[in-house]
Amino acid sequence: MTTSDSVQTTRFITGALYAGLLVFLLDGTAAVIQTDFRADRVFKYVASAVAGNAAFAGGGVFIVLGLILHLLVSFGWSLIFFLLYPKLPLLQGNRWLTGCLYGIVVWAFMRFIIVPLSLAPQGALTLQAALTAIAIHMVCVGLPISLTAWYWFRRPQA
């Protein structure tokens, strides 16, 4: 790997980290607001994906586990977008539309694939809950990732 490749990789990962951190904060805040500011419930639920129902009866260690998992998932979705962005011209079009559509894709993938494969309980899907979750994912996940990628890939090279 040349020095130039190393700089590009570092720059690329840094951009995805920024986007992931933004998603972590925005999506996490939306979830906490939705649960009447019960952050403990939100992050114990996230921890239940790997710990099952034990997470709900546990203490602070499960909250920390939930925070770490949420950060990893946020970074993962950002990294996927950052990997695809330079390769798919479709993603480089209208950044607002792309962000909204990516938010819908993330919601659908999490709702129908990731959560069912995890140990987390999954509630019934109602139209109102789905529309709320889709809107949150569009605004708090898809748009921040799309806008960050758009900005990041247009920045002058270091």
Short mmCIF file of C-alpha atoms in Angstrom, two decimals:
data_model
loop_
_atom_site.label_atom_id
_atom_site.label_comp_id
_atom_site.label_asym_id
_atom_site.label_seq_id
_atom_site.Cartn_x
_atom_site.Cartn_y
_atom_site.Cartn_z
CA MET A 1 0.00 0.00 0.00
CA THR A 2 1.43 3.35 -0.98
CA THR A 3 1.37 6.44 1.20
CA SER A 4 -1.28 7.94 -1.07
CA ASP A 5 -3.50 4.85 -0.65
CA SER A 6 -3.01 4.99 3.10
CA VAL A 7 -4.01 8.66 3.22
CA GLN A 8 -7.09 7.95 1.07
CA THR A 9 -8.13 5.02 3.29
CA THR A 10 -7.68 7.09 6.46
CA ARG A 11 -9.60 9.99 4.93
CA PHE A 12 -12.37 7.66 3.78
CA ILE A 13 -12.74 5.99 7.19
CA THR A 14 -12.66 9.37 8.91
CA GLY A 15 -15.58 10.57 6.77
CA ALA A 16 -17.58 7.42 7.53
CA LEU A 17 -16.82 7.85 11.24
CA TYR A 18 -18.13 11.42 11.16
CA ALA A 19 -21.32 10.30 9.45
CA GLY A 20 -21.68 7.35 11.85
CA LEU A 21 -21.27 9.58 14.88
CA LEU A 22 -23.86 11.99 13.52
CA VAL A 23 -26.31 9.13 12.93
CA PHE A 24 -25.56 7.70 16.38
CA LEU A 25 -26.44 11.02 18.01
CA LEU A 26 -29.50 11.88 15.89
CA ASP A 27 -31.09 8.43 15.75
CA GLY A 28 -30.31 7.76 19.41
CA THR A 29 -31.86 11.08 20.41
CA ALA A 30 -34.98 10.36 18.35
CA ALA A 31 -35.34 6.97 20.04
CA VAL A 32 -34.91 8.47 23.50
CA ILE A 33 -37.52 11.15 22.76
CA GLN A 34 -39.95 8.48 21.50
CA THR A 35 -39.66 6.58 24.79
CA ASP A 36 -40.43 9.59 26.99
CA PHE A 37 -36.73 10.21 27.59
CA ARG A 38 -36.01 6.70 28.90
CA ALA A 39 -32.52 6.24 27.50
CA ASP A 40 -32.03 3.20 29.71
CA ARG A 41 -34.93 1.43 27.96
CA VAL A 42 -33.68 2.34 24.50
CA PHE A 43 -30.15 1.08 24.97
CA LYS A 44 -31.16 -2.01 26.95
CA TYR A 45 -33.40 -2.86 24.00
CA VAL A 46 -30.44 -2.46 21.65
CA ALA A 47 -28.36 -4.68 23.97
CA SER A 48 -31.12 -7.28 23.92
CA ALA A 49 -30.17 -7.97 20.30
CA VAL A 50 -27.20 -9.97 21.62
CA ALA A 51 -28.13 -10.54 25.28
CA GLY A 52 -31.83 -11.39 24.92
CA ASN A 53 -34.27 -10.62 27.73
CA ALA A 54 -31.44 -10.57 30.28
CA ALA A 55 -30.62 -7.06 29.03
CA PHE A 56 -33.91 -5.68 30.38
CA ALA A 57 -33.27 -6.99 33.88
CA GLY A 58 -29.62 -5.97 33.87
CA GLY A 59 -27.97 -2.77 34.92
CA GLY A 60 -25.62 -0.22 33.48
CA VAL A 61 -23.45 -2.75 31.69
CA PHE A 62 -26.33 -3.44 29.28
CA ILE A 63 -26.88 0.27 28.71
CA VAL A 64 -23.20 0.62 27.79
CA LEU A 65 -23.43 -2.48 25.58
CA GLY A 66 -26.46 -0.94 23.85
CA LEU A 67 -24.60 2.33 23.29
CA ILE A 68 -21.63 0.48 21.80
CA LEU A 69 -23.84 -1.65 19.55
CA HIS A 70 -25.79 1.40 18.39
CA LEU A 71 -22.54 3.18 17.56
CA LEU A 72 -21.27 0.15 15.62
CA VAL A 73 -24.52 -0.15 13.65
CA SER A 74 -24.49 3.60 12.90
CA PHE A 75 -20.91 3.40 11.70
CA GLY A 76 -21.69 0.25 9.69
CA TRP A 77 -24.50 1.88 7.71
CA SER A 78 -22.30 4.92 7.12
CA LEU A 79 -19.39 2.77 5.99
CA ILE A 80 -21.60 0.85 3.54
CA PHE A 81 -22.80 4.11 2.00
CA PHE A 82 -19.26 5.54 1.85
CA LEU A 83 -18.05 2.34 0.13
CA LEU A 84 -20.85 2.47 -2.45
CA TYR A 85 -20.89 6.23 -3.04
CA PRO A 86 -17.89 6.52 -5.40
CA LYS A 87 -18.87 3.34 -7.26
CA LEU A 88 -22.57 4.05 -7.87
CA PRO A 89 -23.30 7.29 -9.76
CA LEU A 90 -26.96 6.86 -8.73
CA LEU A 91 -25.98 7.75 -5.16
CA GLN A 92 -24.23 10.91 -6.35
CA GLY A 93 -27.38 12.41 -7.84
CA ASN A 94 -29.89 14.30 -5.72
CA ARG A 95 -28.39 13.98 -2.23
CA TRP A 96 -31.71 14.75 -0.53
CA LEU A 97 -33.63 12.06 -2.40
CA THR A 98 -30.74 9.62 -2.04
CA GLY A 99 -30.62 10.23 1.71
CA CYS A 100 -34.35 9.71 2.14
CA LEU A 101 -34.28 6.51 0.08
CA TYR A 102 -31.24 5.22 1.96
CA GLY A 103 -33.07 5.87 5.24
CA ILE A 104 -35.96 3.73 3.99
CA VAL A 105 -33.56 0.97 2.94
CA VAL A 106 -31.87 1.03 6.35
CA TRP A 107 -35.22 0.91 8.15
CA ALA A 108 -36.47 -2.00 6.03
CA PHE A 109 -33.24 -3.96 6.39
CA MET A 110 -33.19 -3.45 10.17
CA ARG A 111 -36.91 -4.17 10.60
CA PHE A 112 -37.21 -7.22 8.37
CA ILE A 113 -33.75 -8.80 8.48
CA ILE A 114 -31.46 -7.66 11.31
CA VAL A 115 -33.90 -7.44 14.24
CA PRO A 116 -35.67 -10.74 13.40
CA LEU A 117 -32.27 -12.47 13.28
CA SER A 118 -31.30 -11.00 16.67
CA LEU A 119 -32.52 -11.88 20.16
CA ALA A 120 -34.38 -8.56 20.51
CA PRO A 121 -38.17 -8.74 20.82
CA GLN A 122 -40.02 -7.31 17.86
CA GLY A 123 -43.36 -5.62 18.30
CA ALA A 124 -46.26 -5.72 15.89
CA LEU A 125 -45.90 -3.59 12.80
CA THR A 126 -48.59 -0.92 12.59
CA LEU A 127 -48.90 1.66 9.85
CA GLN A 128 -48.38 4.55 12.29
CA ALA A 129 -45.29 2.95 13.87
CA ALA A 130 -43.85 2.13 10.44
CA LEU A 131 -44.39 5.64 9.07
CA THR A 132 -42.86 7.20 12.19
CA ALA A 133 -39.85 4.89 12.05
CA ILE A 134 -39.39 5.49 8.31
CA ALA A 135 -39.52 9.27 8.80
CA ILE A 136 -36.96 9.06 11.61
CA HIS A 137 -34.66 6.90 9.50
CA MET A 138 -34.96 9.27 6.56
CA VAL A 139 -34.13 12.35 8.65
CA CYS A 140 -31.77 10.91 11.28
CA VAL A 141 -29.99 8.19 9.29
CA GLY A 142 -30.25 8.52 5.51
CA LEU A 143 -29.93 12.28 5.13
CA PRO A 144 -26.98 12.73 7.51
CA ILE A 145 -25.09 9.93 5.77
CA SER A 146 -25.90 11.16 2.26
CA LEU A 147 -25.10 14.80 3.03
CA THR A 148 -21.88 13.91 4.83
CA ALA A 149 -20.74 11.71 1.92
CA TRP A 150 -21.64 14.39 -0.61
CA TYR A 151 -19.60 16.95 1.33
CA TRP A 152 -16.76 14.58 2.17
CA PHE A 153 -16.13 13.38 -1.37
CA ARG A 154 -16.09 16.95 -2.68
CA ARG A 155 -13.56 18.22 -0.17
CA PRO A 156 -10.11 19.01 -1.50
CA GLN A 157 -7.64 16.16 -1.06
CA ALA A 158 -5.17 16.58 1.80
#
